[in-house]
Amino acid sequence: MKRVIVLGGLVASGVLSITLAAFQQPAAPMVVEVDKIKDNLYVMKGGGGNSAVFIGTEGVTVVDTKNPGWGKPLLEKIQSVTSKPVIRIINTHTHGDHVSGNVDFPANVDVVVHEVTKANMDAMRTPSGLNPPPAGPTIFQRNEGRGLPKQNFKTKMTIGSGADQIDLYHFGPAHTGGDAYVVFRALKVVHVGDTFANRDLPLMDKNNGGSGVEFAKTLMKASTQLKDVEMVINGHNPTTTTIADLRTQAAFVSDFVKFAQAAKKAGKTPDDVASTWKTPANYKGYAPPQAARAKSNAQVVFDETK
Ligand SMILES: [Zn+2]
């Protein structure tokens, strides 16, 4: 009884509360949610970016593999919907919440990315606007290179044919310098990664080759050149969107960039942009502005605007 009271007193004083919470909370279960969007195409959500799982004739192609530790639950979920082996991973870009699960797949699985993403994954730089991680080897170095890209492309690459055809495109710098758009040709579906992660300000990751000023132009190019595509899988959005939504996102990003450029011209700072940027009323369903994201993006736009 006495011990309980003493502990209670320490908790009340705040001294022990963090430690106790760490002991008492069981590790959050790693649940991968499944949306079947076509007969042979699934979106698997949770634990990082949205993964696309495409069941082809010869095997399974996985687009993006989530945060560290999430490769295994993702692979288990894939095995619950098909008995075919995973033969290929495509990563839309370098970020840890899209590539880290690569290390949990069999070593013979092919890994395909844009050529800039290949260089980015070798280096695993901290995204612009985020705090640096603790120093140390990257997840790929810790796994002796397992899961690193084996094939890369520059502007377009086609894998397979007929019902299996996958077209990879790169339209220029946006979220990073190595963004891939993955089209499941027969299904008329594209995974656009974090070039359009959510209806929200995108991260403009200059450290990994991304751009503020080019971002909207790249999205517009994608929206006009991705022909015969009816459904868009976004990097993080809980439901699919359309090419029309991609065009709206391009206009939204363009509005932000113009706002930041006008602020720079008027002698203002990225902090001023963060405190004054408001989501224009015509963008329905858009997230409220996040000041930290607006500030880091404004800095990127300022740096790119002479
Ligand atoms: Zn990302």
Coordinates of C-alpha atoms and ligand atoms in Angstrom, one line a residue:
M1 CA 0.0 0.0 0.0
K2 CA 2.7 2.4 1.0
R3 CA 4.7 1.6 -2.2
V4 CA 1.6 2.4 -4.3
I5 CA 1.2 5.7 -2.6
V6 CA 4.8 6.6 -3.1
L7 CA 4.6 5.7 -6.8
G8 CA 1.4 7.7 -7.1
G9 CA 3.1 10.7 -5.6
L10 CA 6.0 10.4 -8.0
V11 CA 3.6 10.1 -10.9
A12 CA 1.7 13.1 -9.7
S13 CA 4.9 15.0 -9.5
G14 CA 5.7 14.0 -13.1
V15 CA 9.0 12.4 -12.3
L16 CA 8.1 8.9 -13.2
S17 CA 5.2 9.3 -15.5
I18 CA 7.1 8.9 -18.8
T19 CA 9.0 5.9 -17.6
L20 CA 5.8 4.2 -16.3
A21 CA 4.0 4.9 -19.5
A22 CA 6.8 3.2 -21.4
F23 CA 6.5 0.1 -19.3
Q24 CA 2.8 -0.1 -19.2
Q25 CA 1.8 0.5 -22.8
P26 CA 2.1 -2.7 -24.9
A27 CA 3.8 -2.1 -28.3
A28 CA 1.2 -0.9 -30.7
P29 CA 0.1 -3.8 -33.0
M30 CA 1.5 -3.5 -36.5
V31 CA -1.8 -3.7 -38.5
V32 CA -1.7 -3.5 -42.3
E33 CA -5.1 -2.5 -43.6
V34 CA -6.2 -3.9 -47.0
D35 CA -8.3 -2.1 -49.7
K36 CA -9.0 -4.3 -52.7
I37 CA -9.3 -1.7 -55.5
K38 CA -9.2 -4.1 -58.5
D39 CA -9.4 -7.9 -58.9
N40 CA -5.6 -8.1 -58.8
L41 CA -4.6 -4.8 -57.2
Y42 CA -4.6 -3.9 -53.5
V43 CA -3.7 -0.8 -51.5
M44 CA -2.1 -1.9 -48.2
K45 CA -2.2 0.9 -45.6
G46 CA -0.6 1.7 -42.3
G47 CA 3.0 1.8 -41.0
G48 CA 4.1 4.5 -43.4
G49 CA 3.3 5.2 -47.1
N50 CA 0.5 3.4 -48.9
S51 CA 1.8 0.2 -50.6
A52 CA 0.3 -1.0 -53.9
V53 CA 0.3 -4.8 -54.3
F54 CA -0.2 -6.0 -57.9
I55 CA -0.7 -9.7 -58.6
G56 CA 0.8 -10.5 -62.0
T57 CA 1.0 -13.7 -63.9
E58 CA 4.5 -14.6 -62.7
G59 CA 4.3 -13.0 -59.3
V60 CA 3.7 -10.0 -57.1
T61 CA 4.9 -6.4 -57.6
V62 CA 5.0 -4.3 -54.5
V63 CA 5.2 -0.5 -54.7
D64 CA 6.7 1.0 -51.5
T65 CA 7.4 -1.0 -48.3
K66 CA 6.7 1.3 -45.3
N67 CA 8.7 2.2 -42.2
P68 CA 11.4 0.1 -40.5
G69 CA 9.9 -3.1 -39.1
W70 CA 6.8 -3.0 -41.4
G71 CA 8.2 -5.2 -44.2
K72 CA 7.3 -8.4 -42.4
P73 CA 3.7 -7.5 -41.5
L74 CA 3.3 -6.2 -45.1
L75 CA 4.7 -9.5 -46.6
E76 CA 2.4 -11.5 -44.3
K77 CA -0.6 -9.5 -45.5
I78 CA 0.4 -10.1 -49.1
Q79 CA 0.7 -13.8 -48.5
S80 CA -2.9 -13.7 -47.1
V81 CA -4.3 -12.5 -50.5
T82 CA -2.1 -14.6 -52.9
S83 CA 0.1 -17.7 -53.0
K84 CA 2.3 -16.1 -55.7
P85 CA 5.8 -15.0 -54.7
V86 CA 6.9 -11.3 -54.5
I87 CA 9.2 -10.9 -57.5
R88 CA 9.7 -7.1 -57.6
I89 CA 9.6 -4.0 -55.4
I90 CA 9.3 -0.5 -56.9
N91 CA 10.0 2.4 -54.6
T92 CA 8.4 5.7 -55.6
H93 CA 11.2 7.7 -53.8
T94 CA 13.8 7.4 -51.1
H95 CA 12.0 8.3 -47.9
G96 CA 12.2 5.9 -44.9
D97 CA 8.5 5.4 -44.7
H98 CA 8.5 4.1 -48.3
V99 CA 11.7 2.0 -48.6
S100 CA 12.6 0.6 -45.2
G101 CA 10.6 -2.6 -45.4
N102 CA 12.6 -3.6 -48.5
V103 CA 15.1 -5.3 -46.2
D104 CA 12.5 -7.8 -45.0
F105 CA 11.8 -9.2 -48.4
P106 CA 13.8 -12.2 -49.9
A107 CA 17.2 -11.1 -51.3
N108 CA 16.3 -12.3 -54.8
V109 CA 13.5 -9.8 -55.2
D110 CA 14.2 -7.2 -57.9
V111 CA 14.2 -3.6 -56.7
V112 CA 13.4 -0.9 -59.3
V113 CA 13.6 2.9 -58.8
H114 CA 14.4 6.2 -60.6
E115 CA 18.2 6.7 -61.0
V116 CA 18.2 9.7 -58.6
T117 CA 16.4 7.6 -56.0
K118 CA 19.0 4.9 -56.4
A119 CA 21.7 7.5 -55.4
N120 CA 19.4 8.8 -52.6
M121 CA 18.8 5.4 -51.2
D122 CA 22.6 4.8 -51.2
A123 CA 23.0 8.0 -49.1
M124 CA 19.6 8.2 -47.2
R125 CA 19.9 11.9 -46.5
T126 CA 17.6 13.6 -44.0
P127 CA 14.6 15.2 -45.8
S128 CA 14.6 19.0 -45.9
G129 CA 12.7 20.6 -43.1
L130 CA 13.0 17.6 -40.7
N131 CA 15.3 17.3 -37.7
P132 CA 18.4 15.3 -38.4
P133 CA 18.2 11.7 -37.2
P134 CA 20.7 10.2 -34.8
A135 CA 24.0 9.6 -36.5
G136 CA 24.6 6.0 -37.6
P137 CA 24.4 3.6 -40.5
T138 CA 21.4 3.6 -42.8
I139 CA 18.9 0.7 -42.6
F140 CA 20.4 -0.7 -45.8
Q141 CA 24.0 -0.5 -44.4
R142 CA 22.7 -2.3 -41.3
N143 CA 21.4 -5.0 -43.6
E144 CA 24.5 -5.3 -45.7
G145 CA 22.9 -3.7 -48.7
R146 CA 19.9 -5.9 -48.9
G147 CA 16.9 -4.2 -50.4
L148 CA 18.9 -1.6 -52.3
P149 CA 17.9 -1.0 -56.0
K150 CA 19.1 -3.4 -58.7
Q151 CA 17.5 -1.6 -61.7
N152 CA 16.9 2.0 -62.4
F153 CA 15.4 4.3 -65.1
K154 CA 15.7 7.9 -66.2
T155 CA 12.4 9.0 -67.9
K156 CA 10.4 5.9 -68.8
M157 CA 10.6 2.2 -68.3
T158 CA 8.2 -0.6 -69.2
I159 CA 8.1 -3.9 -67.4
G160 CA 6.1 -6.8 -68.7
S161 CA 3.3 -6.7 -71.3
G162 CA -0.4 -7.3 -71.6
A163 CA -2.2 -7.7 -68.3
D164 CA 1.2 -7.6 -66.5
Q165 CA 2.4 -4.3 -68.0
I166 CA 3.8 -1.7 -65.6
D167 CA 5.0 1.7 -66.9
L168 CA 7.3 3.8 -64.8
Y169 CA 7.6 7.5 -65.5
H170 CA 9.6 10.4 -64.1
F171 CA 8.3 13.9 -64.9
G172 CA 10.9 16.1 -63.1
P173 CA 11.7 17.2 -59.6
A174 CA 8.9 17.6 -57.1
H175 CA 8.8 15.8 -53.7
T176 CA 12.3 14.6 -54.4
G177 CA 14.5 14.5 -57.5
G178 CA 13.7 10.8 -58.1
D179 CA 10.0 10.5 -58.0
A180 CA 8.5 7.6 -59.9
Y181 CA 4.9 7.3 -61.2
V182 CA 3.9 3.7 -61.4
V183 CA 1.2 2.9 -63.9
F184 CA -0.6 -0.5 -63.9
R185 CA -1.5 -0.2 -67.6
A186 CA -4.3 -2.7 -68.0
L187 CA -6.0 -1.5 -64.8
K188 CA -5.7 2.3 -65.6
V189 CA -4.3 3.0 -62.1
V190 CA -1.2 5.0 -61.1
H191 CA 0.7 5.2 -57.8
V192 CA 2.0 8.7 -57.5
G193 CA 3.9 8.4 -54.2
D194 CA 4.3 11.6 -52.2
T195 CA 4.2 13.9 -55.3
F196 CA 0.6 13.9 -54.2
A197 CA 0.6 12.3 -50.7
N198 CA -2.5 14.0 -49.4
R199 CA -4.7 17.0 -50.0
D200 CA -2.2 19.1 -48.1
L201 CA 1.1 21.0 -48.7
P202 CA 3.6 18.5 -50.0
L203 CA 7.1 18.2 -48.5
M204 CA 9.5 19.9 -50.9
D205 CA 12.6 17.9 -50.1
K206 CA 15.5 19.9 -51.6
N207 CA 18.1 17.7 -49.7
N208 CA 17.0 14.8 -51.9
G209 CA 16.7 16.7 -55.2
G210 CA 13.1 18.0 -54.8
S211 CA 12.0 21.4 -55.8
G212 CA 9.5 24.1 -54.8
V213 CA 9.4 26.1 -58.0
E214 CA 9.3 23.1 -60.3
F215 CA 6.8 21.0 -58.1
A216 CA 3.6 22.3 -59.6
K217 CA 4.9 22.2 -63.2
T218 CA 6.0 18.6 -62.7
L219 CA 2.5 17.7 -61.4
M220 CA 0.8 19.4 -64.3
K221 CA 3.1 17.5 -66.7
A222 CA 2.2 14.3 -65.0
S223 CA -1.5 15.1 -65.2
T224 CA -1.4 15.7 -68.9
Q225 CA 1.1 12.9 -69.8
L226 CA -0.5 10.1 -67.8
K227 CA -3.0 9.1 -70.4
D228 CA -5.8 6.6 -70.0
V229 CA -5.5 6.5 -66.2
E230 CA -8.7 6.6 -64.1
M231 CA -7.5 6.0 -60.6
V232 CA -4.7 7.5 -58.5
I233 CA -3.1 5.8 -55.4
N234 CA -1.6 8.6 -53.3
G235 CA 1.4 8.3 -51.0
H236 CA -0.6 8.6 -47.8
N237 CA -4.3 9.5 -48.5
P238 CA -6.6 6.9 -47.1
T239 CA -8.7 6.7 -50.3
T240 CA -7.8 6.8 -54.0
T241 CA -8.2 10.0 -56.0
T242 CA -8.3 10.9 -59.7
I243 CA -6.2 12.7 -62.4
A244 CA -8.5 15.7 -61.9
D245 CA -7.6 15.7 -58.2
L246 CA -3.9 15.6 -59.3
R247 CA -4.5 18.7 -61.4
T248 CA -6.2 20.4 -58.5
Q249 CA -3.2 19.6 -56.3
A250 CA -0.9 21.1 -59.0
A251 CA -2.9 24.3 -58.8
F252 CA -2.8 24.3 -55.0
V253 CA 1.0 23.9 -55.0
S254 CA 1.3 26.6 -57.6
D255 CA -0.8 29.0 -55.5
F256 CA 1.5 28.3 -52.5
V257 CA 4.7 28.9 -54.5
K258 CA 3.3 32.2 -55.9
F259 CA 2.4 33.3 -52.4
A260 CA 5.9 32.5 -51.1
Q261 CA 7.5 34.2 -54.1
A262 CA 5.4 37.4 -53.6
A263 CA 6.4 37.4 -49.9
K264 CA 10.1 37.2 -50.8
K265 CA 9.7 40.0 -53.3
A266 CA 8.0 42.1 -50.5
G267 CA 11.0 41.5 -48.2
K268 CA 9.3 39.0 -46.0
T269 CA 10.7 35.9 -44.4
P270 CA 9.8 32.1 -44.5
D271 CA 8.4 32.7 -40.9
D272 CA 6.1 35.4 -42.3
V273 CA 4.9 33.0 -45.0
A274 CA 4.2 30.3 -42.3
S275 CA 2.2 32.7 -40.2
T276 CA 0.2 34.2 -43.1
W277 CA -0.4 31.3 -45.5
K278 CA -4.1 30.2 -45.5
T279 CA -5.5 27.4 -47.6
P280 CA -7.5 29.1 -50.3
A281 CA -11.3 28.5 -49.9
N282 CA -11.7 26.9 -53.3
Y283 CA -9.6 23.8 -52.3
K284 CA -12.3 21.6 -50.7
G285 CA -11.3 18.9 -48.4
Y286 CA -7.8 20.3 -47.9
A287 CA -6.0 20.0 -44.6
P288 CA -5.5 23.1 -42.5
P289 CA -2.0 24.6 -43.0
Q290 CA 0.9 23.3 -40.9
A291 CA 3.2 26.2 -40.1
A292 CA 6.4 24.1 -39.9
R293 CA 5.7 22.6 -43.4
A294 CA 4.8 26.0 -44.8
K295 CA 8.0 27.4 -43.4
S296 CA 10.4 24.8 -44.7
N297 CA 8.7 24.8 -48.1
A298 CA 8.9 28.6 -48.2
Q299 CA 12.6 28.4 -47.5
V300 CA 13.0 26.1 -50.5
V301 CA 11.0 28.4 -52.7
F302 CA 13.0 31.5 -51.5
D303 CA 16.3 29.7 -52.2
E304 CA 15.1 28.9 -55.8
T305 CA 13.8 32.3 -56.5
K306 CA 16.3 35.0 -57.6
Ligands
ZN1 ZN 8.1 11.1 -48.9

